[in-house]
Short mmCIF file of C-alpha atoms in Angstrom, two decimals:
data_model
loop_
_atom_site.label_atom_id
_atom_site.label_comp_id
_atom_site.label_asym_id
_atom_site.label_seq_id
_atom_site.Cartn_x
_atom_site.Cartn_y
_atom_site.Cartn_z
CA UNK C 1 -60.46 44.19 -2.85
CA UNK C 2 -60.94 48.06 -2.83
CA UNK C 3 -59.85 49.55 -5.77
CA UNK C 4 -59.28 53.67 -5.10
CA UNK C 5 -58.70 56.51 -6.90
CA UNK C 6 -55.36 58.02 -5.75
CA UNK C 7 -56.36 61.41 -4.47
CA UNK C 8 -58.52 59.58 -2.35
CA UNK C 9 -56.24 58.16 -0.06
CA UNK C 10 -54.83 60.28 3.17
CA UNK C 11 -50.80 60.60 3.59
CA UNK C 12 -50.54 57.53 4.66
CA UNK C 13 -52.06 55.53 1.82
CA UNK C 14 -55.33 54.45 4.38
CA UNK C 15 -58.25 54.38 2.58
CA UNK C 16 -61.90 55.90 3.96
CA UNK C 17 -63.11 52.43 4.26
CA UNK C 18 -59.71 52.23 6.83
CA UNK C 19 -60.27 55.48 8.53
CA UNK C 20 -64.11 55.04 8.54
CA UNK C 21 -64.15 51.74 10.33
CA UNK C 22 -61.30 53.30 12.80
CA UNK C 23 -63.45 55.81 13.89
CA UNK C 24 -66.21 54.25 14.28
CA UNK C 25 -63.81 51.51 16.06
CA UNK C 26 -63.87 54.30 18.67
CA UNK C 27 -67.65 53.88 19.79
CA UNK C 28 -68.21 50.14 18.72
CA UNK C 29 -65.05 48.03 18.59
CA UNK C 30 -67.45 45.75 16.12
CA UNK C 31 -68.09 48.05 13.79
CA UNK C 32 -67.13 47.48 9.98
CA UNK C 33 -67.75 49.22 7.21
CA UNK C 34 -70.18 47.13 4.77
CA UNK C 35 -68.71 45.67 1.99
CA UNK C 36 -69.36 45.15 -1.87
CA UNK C 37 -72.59 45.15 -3.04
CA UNK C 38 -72.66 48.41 -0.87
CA UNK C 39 -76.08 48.74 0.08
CA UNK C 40 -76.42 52.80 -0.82
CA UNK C 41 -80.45 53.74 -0.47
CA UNK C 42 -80.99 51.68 2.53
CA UNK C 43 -77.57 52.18 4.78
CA UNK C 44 -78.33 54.29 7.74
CA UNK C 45 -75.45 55.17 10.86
CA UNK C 46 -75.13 54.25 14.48
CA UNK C 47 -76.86 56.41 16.64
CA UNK C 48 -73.18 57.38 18.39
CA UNK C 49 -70.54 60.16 18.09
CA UNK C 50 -68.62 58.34 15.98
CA UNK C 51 -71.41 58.62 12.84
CA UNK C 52 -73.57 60.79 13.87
CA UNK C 53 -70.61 63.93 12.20
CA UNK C 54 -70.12 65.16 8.55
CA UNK C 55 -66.37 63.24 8.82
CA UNK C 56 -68.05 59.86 8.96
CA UNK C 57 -70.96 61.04 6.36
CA UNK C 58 -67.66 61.66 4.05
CA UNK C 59 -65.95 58.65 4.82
CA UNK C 60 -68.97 56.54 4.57
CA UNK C 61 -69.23 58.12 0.52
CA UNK C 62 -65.32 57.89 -0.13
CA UNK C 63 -65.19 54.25 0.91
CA UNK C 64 -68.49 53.31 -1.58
CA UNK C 65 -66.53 54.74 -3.86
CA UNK C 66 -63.59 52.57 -3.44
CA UNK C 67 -65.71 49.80 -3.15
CA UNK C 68 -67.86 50.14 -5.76
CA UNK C 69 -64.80 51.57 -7.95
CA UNK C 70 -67.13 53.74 -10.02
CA UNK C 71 -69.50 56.98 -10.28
CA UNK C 72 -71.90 56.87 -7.47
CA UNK C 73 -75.09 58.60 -8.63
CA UNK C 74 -77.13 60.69 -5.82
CA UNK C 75 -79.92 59.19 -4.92
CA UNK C 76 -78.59 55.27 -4.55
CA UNK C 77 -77.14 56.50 -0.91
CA UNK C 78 -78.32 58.50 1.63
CA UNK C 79 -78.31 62.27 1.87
CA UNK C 80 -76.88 64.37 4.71
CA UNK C 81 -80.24 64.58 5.65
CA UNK C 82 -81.62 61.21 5.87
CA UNK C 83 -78.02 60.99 7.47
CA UNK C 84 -78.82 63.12 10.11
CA UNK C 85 -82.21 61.25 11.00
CA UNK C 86 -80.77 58.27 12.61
CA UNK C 87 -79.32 60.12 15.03
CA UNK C 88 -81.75 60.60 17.71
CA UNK C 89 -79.98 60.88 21.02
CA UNK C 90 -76.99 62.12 19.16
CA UNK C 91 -76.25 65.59 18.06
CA UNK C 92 -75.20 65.66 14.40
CA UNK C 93 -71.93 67.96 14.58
CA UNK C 94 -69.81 69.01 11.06
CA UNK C 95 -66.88 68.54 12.80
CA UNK C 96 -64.85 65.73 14.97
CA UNK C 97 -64.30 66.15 18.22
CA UNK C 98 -60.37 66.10 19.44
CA UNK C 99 -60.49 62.58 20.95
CA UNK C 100 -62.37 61.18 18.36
CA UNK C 101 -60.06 62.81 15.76
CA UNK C 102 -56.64 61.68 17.60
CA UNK C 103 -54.76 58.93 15.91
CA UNK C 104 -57.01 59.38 12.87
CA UNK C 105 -54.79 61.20 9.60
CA UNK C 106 -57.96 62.62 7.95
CA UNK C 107 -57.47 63.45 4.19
CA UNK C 108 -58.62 67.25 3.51
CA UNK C 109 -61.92 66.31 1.26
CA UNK C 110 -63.37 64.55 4.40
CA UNK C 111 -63.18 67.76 6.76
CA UNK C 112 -65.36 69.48 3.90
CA UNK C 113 -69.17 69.44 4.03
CA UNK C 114 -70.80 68.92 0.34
CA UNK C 115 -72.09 71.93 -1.17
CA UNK C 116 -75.27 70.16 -1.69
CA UNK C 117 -77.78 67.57 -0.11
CA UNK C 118 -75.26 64.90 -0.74
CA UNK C 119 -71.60 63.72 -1.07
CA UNK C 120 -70.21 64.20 -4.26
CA UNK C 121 -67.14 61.97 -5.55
CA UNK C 122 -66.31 65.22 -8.02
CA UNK C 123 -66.22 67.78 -5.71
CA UNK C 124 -64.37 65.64 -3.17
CA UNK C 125 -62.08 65.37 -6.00
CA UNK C 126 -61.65 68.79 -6.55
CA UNK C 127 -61.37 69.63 -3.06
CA UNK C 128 -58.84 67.20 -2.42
CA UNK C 129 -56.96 68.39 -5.79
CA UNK C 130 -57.09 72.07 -3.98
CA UNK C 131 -55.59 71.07 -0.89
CA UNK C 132 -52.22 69.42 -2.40
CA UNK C 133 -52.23 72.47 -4.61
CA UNK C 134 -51.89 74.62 -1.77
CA UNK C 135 -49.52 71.98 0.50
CA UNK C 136 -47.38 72.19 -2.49
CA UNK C 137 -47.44 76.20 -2.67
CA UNK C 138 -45.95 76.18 1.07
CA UNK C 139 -42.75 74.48 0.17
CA UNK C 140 -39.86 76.28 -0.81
CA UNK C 141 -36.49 75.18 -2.52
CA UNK C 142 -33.57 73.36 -1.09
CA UNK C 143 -35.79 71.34 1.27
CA UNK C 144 -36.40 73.93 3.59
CA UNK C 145 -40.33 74.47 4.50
CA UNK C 146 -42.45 78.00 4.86
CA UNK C 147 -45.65 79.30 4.13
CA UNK C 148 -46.05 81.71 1.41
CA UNK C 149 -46.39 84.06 3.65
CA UNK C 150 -43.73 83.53 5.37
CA UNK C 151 -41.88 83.50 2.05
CA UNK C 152 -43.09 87.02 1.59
CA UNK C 153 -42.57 88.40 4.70
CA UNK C 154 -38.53 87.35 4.07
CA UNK C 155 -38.92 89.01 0.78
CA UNK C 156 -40.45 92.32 2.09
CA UNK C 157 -37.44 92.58 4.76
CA UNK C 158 -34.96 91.58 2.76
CA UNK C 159 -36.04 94.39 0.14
CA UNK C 160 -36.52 96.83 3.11
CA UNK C 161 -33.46 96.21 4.57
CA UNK C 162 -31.52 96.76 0.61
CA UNK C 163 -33.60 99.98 0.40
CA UNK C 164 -32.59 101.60 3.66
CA UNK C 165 -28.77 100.31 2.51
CA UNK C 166 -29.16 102.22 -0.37
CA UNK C 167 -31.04 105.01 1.23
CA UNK C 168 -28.12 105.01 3.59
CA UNK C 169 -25.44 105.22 1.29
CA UNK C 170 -26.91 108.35 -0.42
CA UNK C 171 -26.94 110.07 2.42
CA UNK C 172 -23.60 109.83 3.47
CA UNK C 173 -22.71 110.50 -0.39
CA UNK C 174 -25.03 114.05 -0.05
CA UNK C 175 -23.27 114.74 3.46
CA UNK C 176 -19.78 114.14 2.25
CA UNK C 177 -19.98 116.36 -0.75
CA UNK C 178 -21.47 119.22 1.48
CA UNK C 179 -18.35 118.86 3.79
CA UNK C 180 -16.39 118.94 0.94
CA UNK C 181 -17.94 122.62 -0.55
CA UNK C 182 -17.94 123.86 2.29
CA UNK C 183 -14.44 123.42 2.87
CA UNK C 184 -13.15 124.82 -0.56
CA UNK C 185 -15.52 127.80 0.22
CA UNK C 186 -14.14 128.26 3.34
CA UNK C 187 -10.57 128.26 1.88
CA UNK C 188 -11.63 130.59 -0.85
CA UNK C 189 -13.26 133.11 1.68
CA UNK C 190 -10.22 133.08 3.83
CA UNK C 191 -7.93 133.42 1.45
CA UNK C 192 -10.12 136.69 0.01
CA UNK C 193 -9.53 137.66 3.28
CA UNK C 194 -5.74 137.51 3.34
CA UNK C 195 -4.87 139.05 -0.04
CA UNK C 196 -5.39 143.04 1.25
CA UNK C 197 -3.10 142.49 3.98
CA UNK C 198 -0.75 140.70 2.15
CA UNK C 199 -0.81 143.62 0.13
CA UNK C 200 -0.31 146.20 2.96
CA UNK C 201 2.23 143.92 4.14
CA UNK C 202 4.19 143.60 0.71
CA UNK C 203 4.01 147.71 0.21
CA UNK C 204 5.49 147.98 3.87
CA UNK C 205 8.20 145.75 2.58
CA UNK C 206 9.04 147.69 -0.08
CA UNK C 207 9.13 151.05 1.25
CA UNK C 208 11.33 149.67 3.99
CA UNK C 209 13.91 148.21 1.24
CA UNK C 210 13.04 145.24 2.12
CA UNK C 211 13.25 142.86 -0.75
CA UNK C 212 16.46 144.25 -2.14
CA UNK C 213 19.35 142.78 -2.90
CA UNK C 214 22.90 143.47 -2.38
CA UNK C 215 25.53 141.54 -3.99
CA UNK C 216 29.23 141.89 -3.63
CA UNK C 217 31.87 141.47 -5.62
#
């Protein structure tokens, strides 16, 4: 029974040894992944589309691992290159094609080519580790979903929009208190205006007796 190490397993808890025999299911309905003892130094691929790709070189290490339930040390399985050898009349691609990748929920370390000459169960692990790091990062709270991007392109509007509110308001605060100067100078000017003929007008008055009072008894 395989025994796997949980960061190992895609979405839907399949293990490589699942996903590795249903690709290679795609070429060669008979094909199985070999079992415990896994025979590492002397495995070699199909020479078909389905093995002759980096996805299936992956596979092929994640599922020893789950097999073998321990450390796999380079050298007791083949390395990308001796990989690449058996394919003859195939071209060795780093990627799946789209039919041979439909149906198939590929966990995030297999799309990944080793950094060096052969697949490593540590950096698988931190590659996998990566990639639920940043499938966390893109959910947000109350359920909803969105890129962090996304997140911070709300943000960014949001504090636009508050800014030009604000900007806005001052505006209409500077504009308002113009109006309201230049309405008391206005009233001051015109009433500077008025006071010499007021004057004229009160002298008149009073050389005219007008103002005077006469009260009988």
């Amino acid at each position: 029974m395989s025994i796997c190490p949980r960061w190992i397993y895609n979405s839907n808890m399949q293990t490589p040894c699942d996903l590795w025999s249903a690709l290679g299911a795609k070429c060669s309905p008979s094909f199985t992944p070999p079992t415990s003892p896994f025979d590492f130094q002397n495995f070699r691929p199909t020479d078909d589309a389905c093995q002759c790709n980096m996805v299936a070189y992956n596979l092929m290490g994640g599922c020893a691992v789950c097999e073998e339930c321990r450390v796999v040390i380079p050298g007791e399985w083949p390395t990308i290159a001796q990989w690449k050898e058996s394919c003859k009349t195939t071209v060795f691609n780093n990627t799946l094609s789209e039919s041979l990748s439909n149906g198939l929920l590929l966990p995030p370390w297999a799309l990944q080519a080793p950094n060096g000459t052969t697949w490593q169960r540590a950096e698988a692990s931190v590659n996998a580790a990566r990639a639920s790091s940043t499938a966390t990062s893109s959910w947000t709270g109350f359920g909803s979903i969105g890129s962090s991007s996304s997140t911070n392109r709300h943000s960014d509007t949001l504090g636009m929009s508050i800014a030009i509110g604000w900007f806005t308001f001052i505006i209409l605060l500077i504009v308002a208190k113009v109006i309201c100067w230049c309405s008391v100078i206005c009233f001051l000017v015109r009433q500077k205006r008025r006071v010499p003929a007021y004057r004229k007008m009160a002298a008149y008055y009073r050389a005219n007796g007008a103002g005077t009072q006469v009260y009988l008894h």
